[in-house]
PDB file of C-alpha atoms in Angstrom:
ATOM      1  CA  MET A  58     113.798 255.340 210.616  1.00  0.00           C
ATOM      2  CA  ASN A  59     113.469 258.616 208.893  1.00  0.00           C
ATOM      3  CA  GLY A  60     111.411 259.378 205.891  1.00  0.00           C
ATOM      4  CA  SER A  61     114.158 259.196 203.300  1.00  0.00           C
ATOM      5  CA  SER A  62     114.438 256.182 201.053  1.00  0.00           C
ATOM      6  CA  ALA A  63     117.346 253.911 201.732  1.00  0.00           C
ATOM      7  CA  SER A  64     119.643 252.090 199.413  1.00  0.00           C
ATOM      8  CA  PRO A  65     119.083 248.341 198.993  1.00  0.00           C
ATOM      9  CA  GLY A  66     121.885 247.652 201.405  1.00  0.00           C
ATOM     10  CA  SER A  67     120.475 249.877 204.110  1.00  0.00           C
ATOM     11  CA  ALA A  68     117.017 248.441 203.626  1.00  0.00           C
ATOM     12  CA  GLY A  69     118.409 244.990 204.226  1.00  0.00           C
ATOM     13  CA  ILE A  70     120.016 246.120 207.447  1.00  0.00           C
ATOM     14  CA  ALA A  71     116.857 247.768 208.703  1.00  0.00           C
ATOM     15  CA  GLU A  72     114.763 244.759 207.782  1.00  0.00           C
ATOM     16  CA  SER A  73     117.153 242.479 209.600  1.00  0.00           C
ATOM     17  CA  ALA A  74     116.704 244.705 212.620  1.00  0.00           C
ATOM     18  CA  GLY A  75     113.065 243.709 212.579  1.00  0.00           C
ATOM     19  CA  SER A  76     110.000 245.281 214.032  1.00  0.00           C
ATOM     20  CA  ASP A  77     110.981 244.552 217.589  1.00  0.00           C
ATOM     21  CA  GLY A  78     114.577 245.677 217.500  1.00  0.00           C
ATOM     22  CA  SER A  79     115.672 242.195 216.542  1.00  0.00           C
ATOM     23  CA  ALA A  80     115.944 240.146 213.424  1.00  0.00           C
ATOM     24  CA  GLY A  81     112.307 239.401 212.963  1.00  0.00           C
ATOM     25  CA  HIS A  82     111.940 236.700 210.318  1.00  0.00           C
ATOM     26  CA  THR A  83     114.890 237.623 208.154  1.00  0.00           C
ATOM     27  CA  GLY A  84     118.571 236.912 208.266  1.00  0.00           C
ATOM     28  CA  PRO A  85     121.364 239.301 207.360  1.00  0.00           C
ATOM     29  CA  SER A  86     120.452 239.045 203.697  1.00  0.00           C
ATOM     30  CA  GLY A  87     116.781 239.624 204.426  1.00  0.00           C
ATOM     31  CA  SER A  88     115.771 236.190 203.219  1.00  0.00           C
ATOM     32  CA  PRO A  89     112.858 234.561 205.004  1.00  0.00           C
ATOM     33  CA  GLY A  90     113.552 231.620 207.149  1.00  0.00           C
ATOM     34  CA  SER A  91     117.278 232.158 207.484  1.00  0.00           C
ATOM     35  CA  PRO A  92     118.927 229.732 209.912  1.00  0.00           C
ATOM     36  CA  GLY A  93     118.495 230.798 213.483  1.00  0.00           C
ATOM     37  CA  SER A  94     115.910 233.452 212.685  1.00  0.00           C
ATOM     38  CA  SER A  95     113.039 231.725 214.458  1.00  0.00           C
ATOM     39  CA  GLY A  96     112.337 232.699 218.044  1.00  0.00           C
ATOM     40  CA  LEU A  97     111.720 230.663 221.169  1.00  0.00           C
ATOM     41  CA  GLY A  98     109.358 231.185 224.086  1.00  0.00           C
ATOM     42  CA  LEU A  99     106.767 233.952 223.836  1.00  0.00           C
ATOM     43  CA  TYR A 100     108.554 235.290 220.753  1.00  0.00           C
ATOM     44  CA  ALA A 101     106.808 232.520 218.812  1.00  0.00           C
ATOM     45  CA  LEU A 102     103.609 234.569 219.193  1.00  0.00           C
ATOM     46  CA  LYS A 103     105.099 237.494 217.267  1.00  0.00           C
ATOM     47  CA  PRO A 104     103.557 236.627 213.852  1.00  0.00           C
ATOM     48  CA  TRP A 105     100.110 236.395 215.464  1.00  0.00           C
ATOM     49  CA  TYR A 106     100.681 239.673 217.315  1.00  0.00           C
ATOM     50  CA  ALA A 107     101.881 241.391 214.128  1.00  0.00           C
ATOM     51  CA  ARG A 108      98.704 240.323 212.328  1.00  0.00           C
ATOM     52  CA  LYS A 109      96.588 241.751 215.139  1.00  0.00           C
ATOM     53  CA  LEU A 110      98.411 245.080 214.759  1.00  0.00           C
ATOM     54  CA  SER A 111      98.063 245.237 210.968  1.00  0.00           C
ATOM     55  CA  GLY A 112      95.101 247.624 211.181  1.00  0.00           C
ATOM     56  CA  VAL A 113      97.037 249.914 213.501  1.00  0.00           C
ATOM     57  CA  ARG A 114      99.975 249.893 211.065  1.00  0.00           C
ATOM     58  CA  GLY A 115      97.647 250.904 208.246  1.00  0.00           C
ATOM     59  CA  THR A 116      96.298 253.825 210.269  1.00  0.00           C
ATOM     60  CA  LEU A 117      99.796 254.970 211.215  1.00  0.00           C
ATOM     61  CA  ALA A 118     100.930 254.748 207.605  1.00  0.00           C
ATOM     62  CA  ARG A 119      97.995 256.861 206.408  1.00  0.00           C
ATOM     63  CA  ARG A 120      98.766 259.454 209.052  1.00  0.00           C
ATOM     64  CA  GLU A 121     102.456 259.419 208.027  1.00  0.00           C
ATOM     65  CA  VAL A 122     103.629 258.721 211.581  1.00  0.00           C
ATOM     66  CA  SER A 123     107.409 258.397 211.807  1.00  0.00           C
ATOM     67  CA  PRO A 124     108.739 254.960 212.787  1.00  0.00           C
ATOM     68  CA  ASP A 125     111.305 256.798 214.908  1.00  0.00           C
ATOM     69  CA  ALA A 126     108.451 258.296 216.940  1.00  0.00           C
ATOM     70  CA  LEU A 127     107.173 254.787 217.670  1.00  0.00           C
ATOM     71  CA  THR A 128     110.623 253.702 218.849  1.00  0.00           C
ATOM     72  CA  ALA A 129     110.723 256.695 221.204  1.00  0.00           C
ATOM     73  CA  ALA A 130     107.180 255.982 222.397  1.00  0.00           C
ATOM     74  CA  GLY A 131     108.242 252.471 223.379  1.00  0.00           C
ATOM     75  CA  VAL A 132     110.986 253.870 225.606  1.00  0.00           C
ATOM     76  CA  VAL A 133     108.533 256.341 227.169  1.00  0.00           C
ATOM     77  CA  CYS A 134     106.082 253.518 227.944  1.00  0.00           C
ATOM     78  CA  ALA A 135     108.866 251.487 229.556  1.00  0.00           C
ATOM     79  CA  ALA A 136     109.767 254.505 231.688  1.00  0.00           C
ATOM     80  CA  GLY A 137     106.128 254.915 232.675  1.00  0.00           C
ATOM     81  CA  ALA A 138     105.932 251.270 233.717  1.00  0.00           C
ATOM     82  CA  ALA A 139     109.085 251.697 235.808  1.00  0.00           C
ATOM     83  CA  ALA A 140     107.638 254.769 237.523  1.00  0.00           C
ATOM     84  CA  ALA A 141     104.364 252.956 238.218  1.00  0.00           C
ATOM     85  CA  LEU A 142     106.215 249.976 239.673  1.00  0.00           C
ATOM     86  CA  ALA A 143     108.374 252.149 241.912  1.00  0.00           C
ATOM     87  CA  TRP A 144     106.008 254.870 243.101  1.00  0.00           C
ATOM     88  CA  LEU A 145     102.370 254.185 242.270  1.00  0.00           C
ATOM     89  CA  PRO A 146     101.727 251.937 245.320  1.00  0.00           C
ATOM     90  CA  ASP A 147     102.940 254.673 247.670  1.00  0.00           C
ATOM     91  CA  LEU A 148     100.770 257.253 245.917  1.00  0.00           C
ATOM     92  CA  LEU A 149      97.647 255.078 246.054  1.00  0.00           C
ATOM     93  CA  ARG A 150      98.027 253.462 249.467  1.00  0.00           C
ATOM     94  CA  PRO A 151      96.747 256.363 251.642  1.00  0.00           C
ATOM     95  CA  GLN A 152      93.455 256.372 249.684  1.00  0.00           C
ATOM     96  CA  SER A 153      93.081 252.718 248.639  1.00  0.00           C
ATOM     97  CA  PRO A 154      93.175 249.327 250.353  1.00  0.00           C
ATOM     98  CA  THR A 155      96.241 247.182 249.702  1.00  0.00           C
ATOM     99  CA  LEU A 156      94.459 244.843 247.286  1.00  0.00           C
ATOM    100  CA  VAL A 157      93.107 247.713 245.194  1.00  0.00           C
ATOM    101  CA  THR A 158      96.528 249.349 245.169  1.00  0.00           C
ATOM    102  CA  THR A 159      98.145 246.149 243.941  1.00  0.00           C
ATOM    103  CA  LEU A 160      95.522 245.635 241.243  1.00  0.00           C
ATOM    104  CA  LEU A 161      95.789 249.206 239.960  1.00  0.00           C
ATOM    105  CA  THR A 162      99.582 249.073 239.950  1.00  0.00           C
ATOM    106  CA  THR A 163      99.608 245.736 238.134  1.00  0.00           C
ATOM    107  CA  LEU A 164      97.064 246.944 235.575  1.00  0.00           C
ATOM    108  CA  THR A 165      99.041 250.139 234.917  1.00  0.00           C
ATOM    109  CA  VAL A 166     102.335 248.286 234.523  1.00  0.00           C
ATOM    110  CA  THR A 167     100.682 245.686 232.275  1.00  0.00           C
ATOM    111  CA  LEU A 168      99.111 248.264 229.958  1.00  0.00           C
ATOM    112  CA  LEU A 169     102.309 250.293 229.658  1.00  0.00           C
ATOM    113  CA  LEU A 170     104.490 247.255 228.958  1.00  0.00           C
ATOM    114  CA  ALA A 171     101.952 245.926 226.456  1.00  0.00           C
ATOM    115  CA  ALA A 172     102.184 249.294 224.706  1.00  0.00           C
ATOM    116  CA  ARG A 173     105.988 249.124 224.877  1.00  0.00           C
ATOM    117  CA  LEU A 174     105.930 245.736 223.100  1.00  0.00           C
ATOM    118  CA  ALA A 175     103.376 246.976 220.569  1.00  0.00           C
ATOM    119  CA  PHE A 176     105.538 249.974 219.659  1.00  0.00           C
ATOM    120  CA  ALA A 177     108.572 247.691 219.375  1.00  0.00           C
ATOM    121  CA  ASN A 178     106.615 245.531 216.939  1.00  0.00           C
ATOM    122  CA  LEU A 179     105.212 248.437 214.971  1.00  0.00           C
ATOM    123  CA  ASP A 180     108.247 250.649 214.354  1.00  0.00           C
ATOM    124  CA  GLY A 181     110.207 248.362 212.031  1.00  0.00           C
ATOM    125  CA  ALA A 182     107.074 246.953 210.385  1.00  0.00           C
ATOM    126  CA  LEU A 183     105.817 250.465 209.640  1.00  0.00           C
ATOM    127  CA  ALA A 184     109.193 251.426 208.184  1.00  0.00           C
ATOM    128  CA  ARG A 185     109.100 248.428 205.845  1.00  0.00           C
ATOM    129  CA  ASP A 186     105.459 248.986 204.889  1.00  0.00           C
ATOM    130  CA  THR A 187     106.130 252.609 203.954  1.00  0.00           C
ATOM    131  CA  GLY A 188     109.589 252.185 202.403  1.00  0.00           C
ATOM    132  CA  ARG A 189     111.309 254.212 205.107  1.00  0.00           C
ATOM    133  CA  THR A 190     113.943 251.697 206.212  1.00  0.00           C
ATOM    134  CA  THR A 191     117.329 253.345 206.808  1.00  0.00           C
ATOM    135  CA  ARG A 192     120.617 252.478 208.468  1.00  0.00           C
ATOM    136  CA  ARG A 193     120.025 255.186 211.064  1.00  0.00           C
ATOM    137  CA  GLY A 194     116.590 253.756 211.760  1.00  0.00           C
ATOM    138  CA  ALA A 195     118.063 250.297 212.334  1.00  0.00           C
ATOM    139  CA  LEU A 196     120.547 251.809 214.784  1.00  0.00           C
ATOM    140  CA  LEU A 197     117.848 253.763 216.600  1.00  0.00           C
ATOM    141  CA  ASN A 198     115.700 250.642 216.761  1.00  0.00           C
ATOM    142  CA  GLU A 199     118.427 248.678 218.535  1.00  0.00           C
ATOM    143  CA  LEU A 200     119.304 251.510 220.908  1.00  0.00           C
ATOM    144  CA  GLY A 201     115.636 252.065 221.710  1.00  0.00           C
ATOM    145  CA  ASP A 202     115.125 248.439 222.635  1.00  0.00           C
ATOM    146  CA  ARG A 203     118.156 248.379 224.916  1.00  0.00           C
ATOM    147  CA  ALA A 204     117.124 251.686 226.524  1.00  0.00           C
ATOM    148  CA  ALA A 205     113.575 250.436 227.121  1.00  0.00           C
ATOM    149  CA  ASP A 206     114.860 247.297 228.854  1.00  0.00           C
ATOM    150  CA  LEU A 207     117.213 249.248 231.094  1.00  0.00           C
ATOM    151  CA  VAL A 208     114.669 251.942 231.948  1.00  0.00           C
ATOM    152  CA  MET A 209     112.066 249.288 232.778  1.00  0.00           C
ATOM    153  CA  LEU A 210     114.411 247.554 235.216  1.00  0.00           C
ATOM    154  CA  ALA A 211     115.335 250.901 236.774  1.00  0.00           C
ATOM    155  CA  GLY A 212     111.888 250.789 238.364  1.00  0.00           C
ATOM    156  CA  PHE A 213     113.321 248.269 240.839  1.00  0.00           C
ATOM    157  CA  LEU A 214     115.920 250.724 242.164  1.00  0.00           C
ATOM    158  CA  PRO A 215     113.815 251.916 245.142  1.00  0.00           C
ATOM    159  CA  LEU A 216     112.660 248.350 245.809  1.00  0.00           C
ATOM    160  CA  ALA A 217     115.730 246.091 245.728  1.00  0.00           C
ATOM    161  CA  PRO A 218     119.508 246.215 246.348  1.00  0.00           C
ATOM    162  CA  LEU A 219     121.386 248.281 243.791  1.00  0.00           C
ATOM    163  CA  TRP A 220     123.829 245.461 242.986  1.00  0.00           C
ATOM    164  CA  LEU A 221     120.967 243.104 242.137  1.00  0.00           C
ATOM    165  CA  VAL A 222     119.206 245.633 239.908  1.00  0.00           C
ATOM    166  CA  ALA A 223     122.510 246.375 238.142  1.00  0.00           C
ATOM    167  CA  THR A 224     123.213 242.664 237.673  1.00  0.00           C
ATOM    168  CA  ALA A 225     119.760 242.057 236.193  1.00  0.00           C
ATOM    169  CA  ALA A 226     120.105 245.073 233.897  1.00  0.00           C
ATOM    170  CA  LEU A 227     123.511 243.941 232.645  1.00  0.00           C
ATOM    171  CA  ALA A 228     122.269 240.385 232.090  1.00  0.00           C
ATOM    172  CA  ALA A 229     119.207 241.681 230.212  1.00  0.00           C
ATOM    173  CA  THR A 230     121.458 243.217 227.546  1.00  0.00           C
ATOM    174  CA  LEU A 231     123.511 240.056 226.960  1.00  0.00           C
ATOM    175  CA  PRO A 232     121.117 238.156 224.640  1.00  0.00           C
ATOM    176  CA  SER A 233     120.929 241.076 222.221  1.00  0.00           C
ATOM    177  CA  TRP A 234     124.685 241.597 222.178  1.00  0.00           C
ATOM    178  CA  VAL A 235     125.187 237.899 221.391  1.00  0.00           C
ATOM    179  CA  SER A 236     122.625 238.070 218.584  1.00  0.00           C
ATOM    180  CA  LEU A 237     124.170 241.229 217.150  1.00  0.00           C
ATOM    181  CA  ALA A 238     127.627 239.670 217.246  1.00  0.00           C
ATOM    182  CA  GLY A 239     126.288 236.616 215.415  1.00  0.00           C
ATOM    183  CA  ALA A 240     124.601 238.764 212.778  1.00  0.00           C
ATOM    184  CA  ALA A 241     127.834 240.721 212.281  1.00  0.00           C
ATOM    185  CA  ALA A 242     129.628 237.405 211.697  1.00  0.00           C
ATOM    186  CA  GLY A 243     127.125 236.430 209.007  1.00  0.00           C
ATOM    187  CA  ALA A 244     124.689 234.263 210.965  1.00  0.00           C
ATOM    188  CA  GLY A 245     120.928 234.689 211.186  1.00  0.00           C
ATOM    189  CA  ARG A 246     119.732 237.047 213.895  1.00  0.00           C
ATOM    190  CA  LEU A 247     118.387 235.062 216.862  1.00  0.00           C
ATOM    191  CA  ASN A 248     115.427 236.183 218.970  1.00  0.00           C
ATOM    192  CA  GLY A 249     113.155 234.963 221.704  1.00  0.00           C
ATOM    193  CA  GLY A 250     113.604 233.163 224.995  1.00  0.00           C
ATOM    194  CA  PRO A 251     113.788 231.337 227.227  1.00  0.00           C
ATOM    195  CA  VAL A 252     113.918 234.828 228.783  1.00  0.00           C
ATOM    196  CA  GLY A 253     113.867 237.383 226.015  1.00  0.00           C
ATOM    197  CA  LYS A 254     112.330 240.834 225.891  1.00  0.00           C
ATOM    198  CA  THR A 255     108.730 239.650 226.117  1.00  0.00           C
ATOM    199  CA  GLU A 256     109.451 237.313 229.020  1.00  0.00           C
ATOM    200  CA  ARG A 257     111.265 240.092 230.890  1.00  0.00           C
ATOM    201  CA  CYS A 258     108.200 242.306 230.558  1.00  0.00           C
ATOM    202  CA  ALA A 259     106.036 239.451 231.846  1.00  0.00           C
ATOM    203  CA  LEU A 260     108.328 238.999 234.852  1.00  0.00           C
ATOM    204  CA  VAL A 261     108.079 242.699 235.717  1.00  0.00           C
ATOM    205  CA  ILE A 262     104.280 242.391 235.641  1.00  0.00           C
ATOM    206  CA  VAL A 263     104.532 239.432 238.032  1.00  0.00           C
ATOM    207  CA  ALA A 264     106.703 241.572 240.314  1.00  0.00           C
ATOM    208  CA  ALA A 265     104.060 244.310 240.330  1.00  0.00           C
ATOM    209  CA  ALA A 266     101.382 241.773 241.242  1.00  0.00           C
ATOM    210  CA  THR A 267     103.334 239.955 243.953  1.00  0.00           C
ATOM    211  CA  GLY A 268     105.980 242.291 245.341  1.00  0.00           C
ATOM    212  CA  TRP A 269     108.607 239.569 244.835  1.00  0.00           C
ATOM    213  CA  TRP A 270     111.322 242.047 243.900  1.00  0.00           C
ATOM    214  CA  THR A 271     114.366 239.918 244.644  1.00  0.00           C
ATOM    215  CA  PRO A 272     113.138 236.607 243.133  1.00  0.00           C
ATOM    216  CA  ILE A 273     112.016 238.357 239.953  1.00  0.00           C
ATOM    217  CA  LEU A 274     115.337 240.162 239.518  1.00  0.00           C
ATOM    218  CA  VAL A 275     117.170 236.888 240.066  1.00  0.00           C
ATOM    219  CA  ALA A 276     114.939 235.269 237.435  1.00  0.00           C
ATOM    220  CA  VAL A 277     115.615 238.106 234.987  1.00  0.00           C
ATOM    221  CA  ALA A 278     119.362 237.886 235.553  1.00  0.00           C
ATOM    222  CA  ALA A 279     119.627 234.096 235.422  1.00  0.00           C
ATOM    223  CA  GLY A 280     117.128 233.703 232.579  1.00  0.00           C
ATOM    224  CA  SER A 281     118.759 236.390 230.447  1.00  0.00           C
ATOM    225  CA  ALA A 282     122.204 234.863 230.995  1.00  0.00           C
ATOM    226  CA  LEU A 283     120.818 231.446 230.026  1.00  0.00           C
ATOM    227  CA  THR A 284     119.268 232.978 226.912  1.00  0.00           C
ATOM    228  CA  ALA A 285     122.607 234.521 225.945  1.00  0.00           C
ATOM    229  CA  LEU A 286     124.359 231.170 226.402  1.00  0.00           C
ATOM    230  CA  THR A 287     121.656 229.376 224.401  1.00  0.00           C
ATOM    231  CA  ARG A 288     121.931 231.845 221.539  1.00  0.00           C
ATOM    232  CA  GLY A 289     125.714 231.707 221.695  1.00  0.00           C
ATOM    233  CA  GLY A 290     125.661 227.928 221.373  1.00  0.00           C
ATOM    234  CA  ARG A 291     123.291 228.016 218.420  1.00  0.00           C
ATOM    235  CA  LEU A 292     125.367 230.682 216.687  1.00  0.00           C
ATOM    236  CA  TRP A 293     128.579 228.758 217.291  1.00  0.00           C
ATOM    237  CA  ARG A 294     127.097 225.698 215.604  1.00  0.00           C
ATOM    238  CA  GLU A 295     125.590 227.706 212.758  1.00  0.00           C
ATOM    239  CA  LEU A 296     128.789 229.593 212.000  1.00  0.00           C
ATOM    240  CA  GLY A 297     130.786 226.348 212.126  1.00  0.00           C
ATOM    241  CA  THR A 298     128.398 224.787 209.607  1.00  0.00           C
ATOM    242  CA  LYS A 299     128.710 227.798 207.320  1.00  0.00           C
ATOM    243  CA  THR A 300     132.501 227.575 207.492  1.00  0.00           C
ATOM    244  CA  HIS A 301     132.480 223.902 206.490  1.00  0.00           C
ATOM    245  CA  ALA A 302     129.988 224.623 203.699  1.00  0.00           C
ATOM    246  CA  ALA A 303     132.170 227.429 202.353  1.00  0.00           C
ATOM    247  CA  GLN A 304     135.249 225.222 202.436  1.00  0.00           C
ATOM    248  CA  GLY A 305     133.387 222.431 200.615  1.00  0.00           C
ATOM    249  CA  GLU A 306     132.233 224.894 197.963  1.00  0.00           C
ATOM    250  CA  LEU A 307     135.820 226.055 197.387  1.00  0.00           C
ATOM    251  CA  GLU A 308     137.042 222.469 197.098  1.00  0.00           C
ATOM    252  CA  THR A 309     134.477 221.648 194.400  1.00  0.00           C
ATOM    253  CA  ARG A 310     135.458 224.582 192.213  1.00  0.00           C
TER     254      ARG A 310
END
């Protein structure tokens, strides 16, 4: 989201992209409370989280930090969490007992993924607060979110079978593609769980704490696929309702 002002149309697109790479609380037209715009699961905590970050947003705005830089920082934090998951235990183990190694790894992964989610919340919100919403920023926001998810799951590559990591990574992208397809068709942008972005981060933290690489990847894959199906069903119903409403409006004219 660069510093140039956008046209009303581009602002609407960027706002619908939301502060977390998703629709936030607006539909395609940017109207609050559009059908399907509310999230499920941990996504329901987003308004509370956004309020907690309001002071940080104010500081970033005063310092004229680019929203694009925050999007990039989120990807970097996801990469750091992946590296910590994959290699930090081996680096710590010669000097630290197993329990200490696990605790330090879990703490590092938790902090980096918390920062990744914070940056995902801040980038779009900062762009809206400072009037820097652009079409390119909306695109970068979406690409950054997908890249952060994939990079995060790449941390499992040294720990689990390649086919399972690839399956989980592919499944993790499905909910967003379904939501984007629905938004392109005129529906509200759907977010949240049962296994959305926030839940996937939580599952990776559980993996760091337990070493349950295979069960966690299975949960990511199955949960993400279920989320995509759930969103698809909701969008199918919403778009069908809109079609009937449009037909009824034409008949009354």
